[in-house]
Tab-separated table of C-alpha atoms in Angstrom:
chain	number	residue	atom	x	y	z
A	23	MET	CA	0.097	0.214	-0.127
A	24	ALA	CA	1.126	3.414	-0.856
A	25	SER	CA	2.529	5.737	1.950
A	26	ARG	CA	1.969	9.248	2.076
A	27	PRO	CA	4.037	11.920	4.133
A	28	LEU	CA	2.506	13.404	7.196
A	29	GLY	CA	3.240	16.696	6.855
A	30	SER	CA	6.861	18.131	7.786
A	31	SER	CA	7.013	15.722	10.379
A	32	GLY	CA	9.099	13.035	8.225
A	33	LEU	CA	6.853	10.288	8.966
A	34	GLU	CA	5.296	8.116	6.328
A	35	VAL	CA	1.983	6.894	6.776
A	36	SER	CA	-0.029	4.431	4.898
A	37	ALA	CA	-3.177	5.352	3.078
A	38	LEU	CA	-5.240	3.685	5.560
A	39	SER	CA	-5.327	3.433	9.424
A	40	VAL	CA	-6.838	0.904	11.891
A	41	GLY	CA	-8.468	2.439	15.035
A	42	SER	CA	-9.016	1.241	18.177
A	43	TRP	CA	-12.072	3.115	19.742
A	44	GLN	CA	-14.446	0.881	21.317
A	45	THR	CA	-13.206	-2.091	19.918
A	46	PHE	CA	-10.611	-4.510	21.146
A	47	GLU	CA	-11.871	-5.204	24.445
A	48	HIS	CA	-14.905	-6.074	23.326
A	49	LEU	CA	-13.479	-9.121	20.957
A	50	PRO	CA	-11.535	-12.378	21.824
A	51	ARG	CA	-7.957	-11.523	22.034
A	52	GLU	CA	-7.071	-13.609	19.015
A	53	THR	CA	-9.288	-12.003	17.062
A	54	GLY	CA	-7.838	-8.311	18.062
A	55	ILE	CA	-4.277	-10.134	17.191
A	56	ALA	CA	-5.871	-11.449	13.752
A	57	ILE	CA	-7.259	-7.952	12.994
A	58	LEU	CA	-4.013	-6.208	13.469
A	59	ALA	CA	-1.637	-9.068	11.701
A	60	THR	CA	-4.124	-8.891	8.761
A	61	ALA	CA	-3.541	-4.919	8.735
A	62	ARG	CA	-0.159	-5.571	8.405
A	63	ASP	CA	-0.047	-7.733	5.533
A	64	ALA	CA	-2.233	-5.761	3.657
A	65	GLY	CA	0.657	-2.910	3.677
A	66	ILE	CA	-1.134	-0.869	6.349
A	67	GLY	CA	1.280	0.125	8.683
A	68	PHE	CA	-0.617	3.240	10.697
A	69	PHE	CA	-2.266	2.492	13.976
A	70	ASP	CA	-4.311	4.755	16.432
A	71	ASP	CA	-4.994	4.003	19.759
A	72	ALA	CA	-6.850	5.865	22.744
A	73	ARG	CA	-7.410	6.096	26.145
A	74	TYR	CA	-11.120	5.845	27.252
A	75	ASP	CA	-13.288	4.970	30.037
A	76	ASP	CA	-14.110	0.968	30.517
A	77	ARG	CA	-17.714	0.260	29.328
A	78	THR	CA	-17.553	-3.735	29.655
A	79	GLY	CA	-17.622	-3.829	33.165
A	80	ALA	CA	-15.152	-6.258	33.445
A	81	ALA	CA	-11.693	-4.364	33.009
A	82	PRO	CA	-9.108	-4.302	35.817
A	83	MET	CA	-9.077	-0.478	35.671
A	84	GLU	CA	-11.569	2.181	35.227
A	85	THR	CA	-10.043	4.170	32.430
A	86	GLY	CA	-7.435	3.190	29.747
A	87	TYR	CA	-7.741	-0.503	29.592
A	88	SER	CA	-7.924	0.106	25.725
A	89	GLU	CA	-4.538	1.052	25.788
A	90	VAL	CA	-3.575	-2.191	27.790
A	91	VAL	CA	-5.406	-4.261	25.311
A	92	PHE	CA	-4.025	-2.575	22.167
A	93	GLY	CA	-0.349	-3.190	23.344
A	94	GLU	CA	-1.207	-6.891	24.003
A	95	ILE	CA	-2.590	-7.499	20.456
A	96	PHE	CA	0.043	-5.443	18.988
A	97	ARG	CA	2.695	-7.570	20.464
A	98	GLY	CA	0.848	-10.893	19.902
A	99	ALA	CA	0.430	-9.785	16.087
A	100	GLY	CA	3.794	-10.036	15.996
A	101	LEU	CA	4.005	-6.191	14.823
A	102	LYS	CA	7.448	-4.754	14.878
A	103	ARG	CA	7.764	-1.333	16.760
A	104	GLU	CA	10.186	0.527	14.502
A	105	ALA	CA	8.053	-0.499	11.439
A	106	ALA	CA	4.583	0.810	12.552
A	107	VAL	CA	3.423	4.328	12.962
A	108	VAL	CA	1.422	4.220	16.535
A	109	ALA	CA	-0.693	7.406	17.359
A	110	ASN	CA	-2.493	8.209	20.778
A	111	LYS	CA	-4.345	11.104	22.257
A	112	LEU	CA	-3.954	13.774	24.806
A	113	TRP	CA	-7.339	14.403	26.159
A	114	TRP	CA	-6.508	16.971	29.099
A	115	GLU	CA	-9.052	15.129	31.311
A	116	PHE	CA	-6.934	15.513	34.315
A	117	TRP	CA	-5.235	18.489	33.508
A	118	PRO	CA	-4.125	20.703	35.546
A	119	GLU	CA	-3.376	17.998	38.320
A	120	GLN	CA	-1.798	15.678	35.465
A	121	SER	CA	0.625	17.150	32.562
A	122	ALA	CA	1.023	16.328	29.136
A	123	GLY	CA	3.855	14.573	30.047
A	124	GLN	CA	2.174	12.636	32.928
A	125	GLU	CA	-0.670	11.544	30.616
A	126	LEU	CA	1.578	10.305	28.080
A	127	ASP	CA	3.796	8.892	30.581
A	128	ALA	CA	0.831	6.838	31.798
A	129	SER	CA	-0.649	6.025	28.317
A	130	LEU	CA	2.849	4.626	27.504
A	131	ALA	CA	3.126	2.279	30.507
A	132	ARG	CA	-0.442	0.744	29.781
A	133	MET	CA	0.964	0.154	26.106
A	134	GLY	CA	4.197	-0.869	26.955
A	135	PHE	CA	5.891	1.227	24.487
A	136	ASP	CA	8.503	3.694	25.002
A	137	TYR	CA	6.911	6.275	22.433
A	138	VAL	CA	4.245	7.037	20.414
A	139	ASP	CA	5.093	8.429	16.676
A	140	LEU	CA	2.321	10.630	16.785
A	141	ILE	CA	0.361	12.643	19.461
A	142	TYR	CA	-2.676	14.050	18.758
A	143	ALA	CA	-4.059	16.852	21.243
A	144	ASN	CA	-7.551	17.484	21.908
A	145	PRO	CA	-8.776	21.077	22.253
A	146	PRO	CA	-6.985	23.029	25.328
A	147	PRO	CA	-9.219	22.703	28.305
A	148	LYS	CA	-10.241	25.919	29.993
A	149	GLY	CA	-7.294	27.663	31.583
A	150	LEU	CA	-4.452	26.365	29.141
A	151	SER	CA	-3.961	28.581	26.027
A	152	VAL	CA	-2.964	27.420	22.362
A	153	ALA	CA	0.570	28.683	23.262
A	154	GLU	CA	1.060	26.720	26.306
A	155	LEU	CA	-0.542	23.445	24.838
A	156	VAL	CA	2.091	24.300	21.763
A	157	GLY	CA	5.091	24.402	24.260
A	158	ALA	CA	3.491	21.123	26.173
A	159	VAL	CA	3.625	19.050	23.239
A	160	ALA	CA	6.885	20.404	21.927
A	161	GLU	CA	8.205	19.404	24.998
A	162	LEU	CA	6.877	15.683	24.516
A	163	VAL	CA	8.830	15.655	20.890
A	164	SER	CA	12.145	17.085	22.145
A	165	SER	CA	11.910	14.600	25.320
A	166	GLY	CA	11.280	11.632	22.272
A	167	LYS	CA	8.589	10.467	24.063
A	168	ALA	CA	6.424	11.641	20.830
A	169	ARG	CA	7.966	11.780	17.437
A	170	ALA	CA	5.393	14.443	15.894
A	171	TRP	CA	2.280	15.880	16.968
A	172	GLY	CA	-1.259	16.815	15.694
A	173	ILE	CA	-4.913	18.105	16.384
A	174	VAL	CA	-8.049	16.063	16.847
A	175	ASN	CA	-11.577	17.670	16.219
A	176	TRP	CA	-10.062	21.444	16.360
A	177	PRO	CA	-11.902	24.604	14.550
A	178	ALA	CA	-10.132	26.154	11.816
A	179	ALA	CA	-9.578	29.242	13.735
A	180	LEU	CA	-7.742	27.124	16.638
A	181	ILE	CA	-5.787	25.248	14.254
A	182	ALA	CA	-4.542	28.573	12.739
A	183	GLU	CA	-3.716	30.133	16.213
A	184	ALA	CA	-1.779	26.533	17.000
A	185	ALA	CA	0.156	26.644	13.590
A	186	GLY	CA	1.342	30.252	14.560
A	187	ALA	CA	2.028	29.324	17.879
A	188	ALA	CA	4.462	26.929	16.673
A	189	GLY	CA	6.408	29.208	14.186
A	190	GLY	CA	9.653	28.200	14.386
A	191	SER	CA	10.244	27.418	17.790
A	192	ALA	CA	8.240	24.087	18.390
A	193	PRO	CA	7.672	21.226	15.791
A	194	ALA	CA	5.031	21.974	13.204
A	195	LEU	CA	1.381	20.508	13.473
A	196	CYS	CA	1.760	17.533	10.998
A	197	ALA	CA	-1.883	16.083	11.275
A	198	ALA	CA	-5.253	17.093	11.635
A	199	GLN	CA	-8.059	14.131	12.602
A	200	LEU	CA	-11.320	15.379	11.512
A	201	PRO	CA	-14.595	13.568	10.576
A	202	TYR	CA	-15.177	13.545	6.750
A	203	SER	CA	-17.233	10.942	4.486
A	204	LEU	CA	-19.859	11.039	1.911
A	205	VAL	CA	-22.268	12.293	4.379
A	206	GLN	CA	-20.200	14.724	6.633
A	207	ARG	CA	-18.376	17.041	4.294
A	208	SER	CA	-17.733	19.768	6.975
A	209	PRO	CA	-15.198	21.053	8.444
A	210	VAL	CA	-12.772	19.235	6.292
A	211	GLU	CA	-14.510	21.001	3.030
A	212	ASP	CA	-15.209	24.123	4.462
A	213	GLU	CA	-13.448	27.063	3.215
A	214	ASP	CA	-11.661	28.311	6.292
A	215	MET	CA	-10.704	24.769	7.135
A	216	VAL	CA	-9.284	24.368	3.452
A	217	HIS	CA	-7.108	27.523	4.013
A	218	VAL	CA	-5.775	27.206	7.159
A	219	LEU	CA	-4.700	23.308	6.583
A	220	ARG	CA	-3.251	23.863	3.074
A	221	ALA	CA	-1.309	26.943	4.158
A	222	GLY	CA	0.195	25.052	7.251
A	223	GLY	CA	0.960	22.037	4.916
A	224	ILE	CA	-1.182	20.004	7.667
A	225	PRO	CA	-2.873	16.892	5.762
A	226	VAL	CA	-6.273	15.626	7.263
A	227	VAL	CA	-6.516	12.007	8.724
A	228	ALA	CA	-10.014	11.488	7.978
A	229	SER	CA	-12.276	9.430	10.894
A	230	PHE	CA	-15.811	8.568	10.903
A	231	VAL	CA	-15.718	7.524	7.263
A	232	LEU	CA	-18.351	4.949	7.347
A	233	ALA	CA	-20.828	7.114	9.267
A	234	GLY	CA	-20.576	4.714	12.146
A	235	GLY	CA	-21.654	1.759	9.489
A	236	ALA	CA	-24.410	3.331	8.225
A	237	LEU	CA	-22.433	3.749	4.580
A	238	THR	CA	-21.677	0.254	4.745
A	239	GLY	CA	-25.122	-0.587	3.052
A	240	LYS	CA	-25.826	-3.207	5.539
A	241	TYR	CA	-28.743	-1.225	7.069
A	242	ARG	CA	-32.114	0.173	5.840
A	243	PRO	CA	-33.965	2.880	7.644
A	244	GLY	CA	-36.412	1.461	10.367
A	245	ASP	CA	-35.587	-2.405	9.339
A	246	GLU	CA	-34.605	-3.951	12.442
A	247	ARG	CA	-34.006	-6.994	11.105
A	248	SER	CA	-31.128	-5.534	9.581
A	249	GLY	CA	-29.727	-3.986	12.604
A	250	GLN	CA	-30.001	-7.748	14.132
A	251	ALA	CA	-28.212	-9.458	11.676
A	252	SER	CA	-25.281	-7.240	11.213
A	253	GLY	CA	-24.631	-5.667	14.216
A	254	GLY	CA	-22.865	-2.411	14.853
A	255	ARG	CA	-23.016	1.040	16.104
A	256	VAL	CA	-25.933	1.986	14.242
A	257	ALA	CA	-27.692	-1.161	14.667
A	258	ALA	CA	-29.869	0.147	17.668
A	259	ARG	CA	-30.543	3.422	15.941
A	260	LEU	CA	-32.184	2.502	12.713
A	261	HIS	CA	-35.626	4.392	13.808
A	262	ASP	CA	-33.527	7.509	14.575
A	263	PRO	CA	-34.822	10.403	12.072
A	264	SER	CA	-31.196	11.969	12.092
A	265	LEU	CA	-29.880	8.894	10.827
A	266	ARG	CA	-32.361	8.652	8.081
A	267	PRO	CA	-29.859	10.489	5.353
A	268	ALA	CA	-26.908	8.338	6.342
A	269	LEU	CA	-28.673	5.269	5.844
A	270	SER	CA	-30.353	6.363	2.417
A	271	ALA	CA	-26.831	7.246	1.522
A	272	GLY	CA	-25.709	3.602	2.287
A	273	GLU	CA	-28.371	2.256	0.263
A	274	GLN	CA	-27.408	4.416	-2.943
A	275	LEU	CA	-23.677	3.495	-2.146
A	276	ARG	CA	-24.470	0.030	-1.958
A	277	ALA	CA	-26.208	0.003	-5.442
A	278	LEU	CA	-23.586	1.736	-7.059
A	279	ALA	CA	-20.727	-0.472	-5.856
A	280	ASP	CA	-23.070	-3.603	-7.000
A	281	GLU	CA	-22.786	-1.803	-10.226
A	282	ALA	CA	-18.537	-1.536	-9.699
A	283	GLY	CA	-18.303	-5.008	-8.523
A	284	THR	CA	-17.004	-3.586	-5.075
A	285	THR	CA	-18.374	-3.225	-1.483
A	286	PRO	CA	-19.702	-0.037	-0.136
A	287	ALA	CA	-17.032	0.673	2.483
A	288	ALA	CA	-14.327	-0.007	0.066
A	289	MET	CA	-16.040	2.668	-2.374
A	290	ALA	CA	-16.721	5.123	0.742
A	291	ILE	CA	-12.954	5.179	1.407
A	292	ALA	CA	-11.870	5.558	-1.662
A	293	TRP	CA	-13.935	8.562	-2.172
A	294	THR	CA	-12.459	9.955	0.839
A	295	LEU	CA	-8.732	9.339	-0.030
A	296	SER	CA	-9.537	11.130	-3.238
A	297	ASN	CA	-9.445	14.534	-1.433
A	298	PRO	CA	-5.815	15.484	-2.031
A	299	ASP	CA	-5.693	17.008	1.347
A	300	VAL	CA	-6.166	13.675	2.903
A	301	ALA	CA	-3.166	11.562	4.014
A	302	SER	CA	-5.104	8.549	5.724
A	303	VAL	CA	-8.320	7.141	6.378
A	304	LEU	CA	-8.955	5.836	9.890
A	305	PHE	CA	-11.358	2.967	10.167
A	306	GLY	CA	-12.185	0.256	12.796
A	307	ALA	CA	-12.698	-2.958	12.213
A	308	THR	CA	-13.971	-6.061	14.143
A	309	SER	CA	-12.762	-8.931	11.831
A	310	PRO	CA	-9.935	-9.757	9.428
A	311	ALA	CA	-12.522	-10.022	6.908
A	312	GLN	CA	-13.853	-5.929	7.142
A	313	VAL	CA	-10.222	-5.268	7.325
A	314	LEU	CA	-9.432	-6.859	3.537
A	315	GLN	CA	-12.384	-5.542	2.611
A	316	ASN	CA	-11.485	-1.779	3.376
A	317	ALA	CA	-7.710	-2.348	2.149
A	318	ALA	CA	-9.240	-2.543	-1.135
A	319	ALA	CA	-9.642	1.045	-1.180
A	320	PRO	CA	-6.625	2.551	-2.436
A	321	ASP	CA	-6.391	0.095	-5.919
A	322	LEU	CA	-10.071	0.766	-6.303
A	323	LEU	CA	-9.510	4.423	-6.168
A	324	SER	CA	-6.726	4.101	-8.883
A	325	SER	CA	-9.172	2.554	-10.974
A	326	MET	CA	-12.315	5.044	-10.808
A	327	ASP	CA	-12.811	7.731	-13.513
A	328	ALA	CA	-13.839	11.269	-13.128
A	329	ASP	CA	-17.653	9.986	-13.848
A	330	LEU	CA	-17.408	7.591	-11.243
A	331	LEU	CA	-16.020	10.174	-8.490
A	332	ALA	CA	-18.575	12.517	-9.470
A	333	ARG	CA	-21.557	9.901	-9.235
A	334	LEU	CA	-20.411	9.118	-5.727
A	335	ARG	CA	-19.824	13.041	-4.837
A	336	GLN	CA	-23.865	13.271	-5.484
A	337	ILE	CA	-24.416	10.805	-2.766
A	338	GLY	CA	-25.313	12.361	0.854
A	339	PRO	CA	-25.830	15.961	0.616
C-alpha cells in the first residue's frame, strides 16, 4: 500500500489506518491479533490508539484498559514497533493535576511502549492557552516520547492559532484528525478549514468515514432485522430520524458498489482518499474480513474515473 507524507514531520503513513475506539476490549484476543496481523499483511502500518473509560464492566481499571489491550494484541500480532506508526491522544481530562507529560507517560506504561510516533491533542481545556499547549507538546517531541504532533477535532481558527504559535520554535503541526465522509463534508471541505490546512501544510487523517457503519449498505432505515443481523454502532438507532440521510446514502452507495463490482465500504473510503488534502483514512474493524474489504480502497481509487467520482459525490448531500 502506498504511503503518504504526514506534513513536514518526516513520517510516512499508509493510506489507511486502523483505529481501536471501543473495539478490541469487546473482542476475543485472538480476533484482535488477527485483525492487526491482517492489516499489516495488507500493507497498513498506521495504528491509532486512545484511552477511554471502560464500558465492559469487566476491565481491571476504570480508564485506559483499551491501551493495555492494544499493546497486547500489537505484540501478539508480531508487529515490529519500528516498522509501525502508532498514534495516541492527549485528552487533558485530568489537567492541570496531570501534565501532558504525565498523561502520555501513563498511556505509554499501559501500552508497553517507549514512545508514540504521533500524539494528537484534543482542544485545550479551560485555563490552558493554545501557546501553552503547543509548548507542552513540543516538550513531548523533544523528549523523544513522541515523534510528531497533531490535533483532533479542532475548529479552523484554533488550528491557525496553534500553527502560528508553533512558528519556528516548536515542531510543526503535522496532522488534523477530522470526521470526513460522503455524508459529512464539513469541516474538512469548509473554505476556512481548507485555507488553514493548506497554508500550514497540514494533511487530514479522516475519521468516521463510514458514518458509524451507515455507509456499509448493511442497514435500512427502520428495518430492525438488518440491525439484528449485522450489529454495529447504528444497529440500535435505525428508527432515529437524524440517521435517515446516512442510511439512505448507504443504500445508494450499495447500488453503485454493486454496479462497480466492489463493496460500499471500499467505495466510501476510496472517495474520501480522493481528496488530495487527506493523508490517511482511519477505520475500525471487528474482523479480518472487514480489514480486507477496506484495504481494497486504494486500488479501487486508482481504477475510478472522473465520472464515477462525480456520481459518488452526488451521494450524501
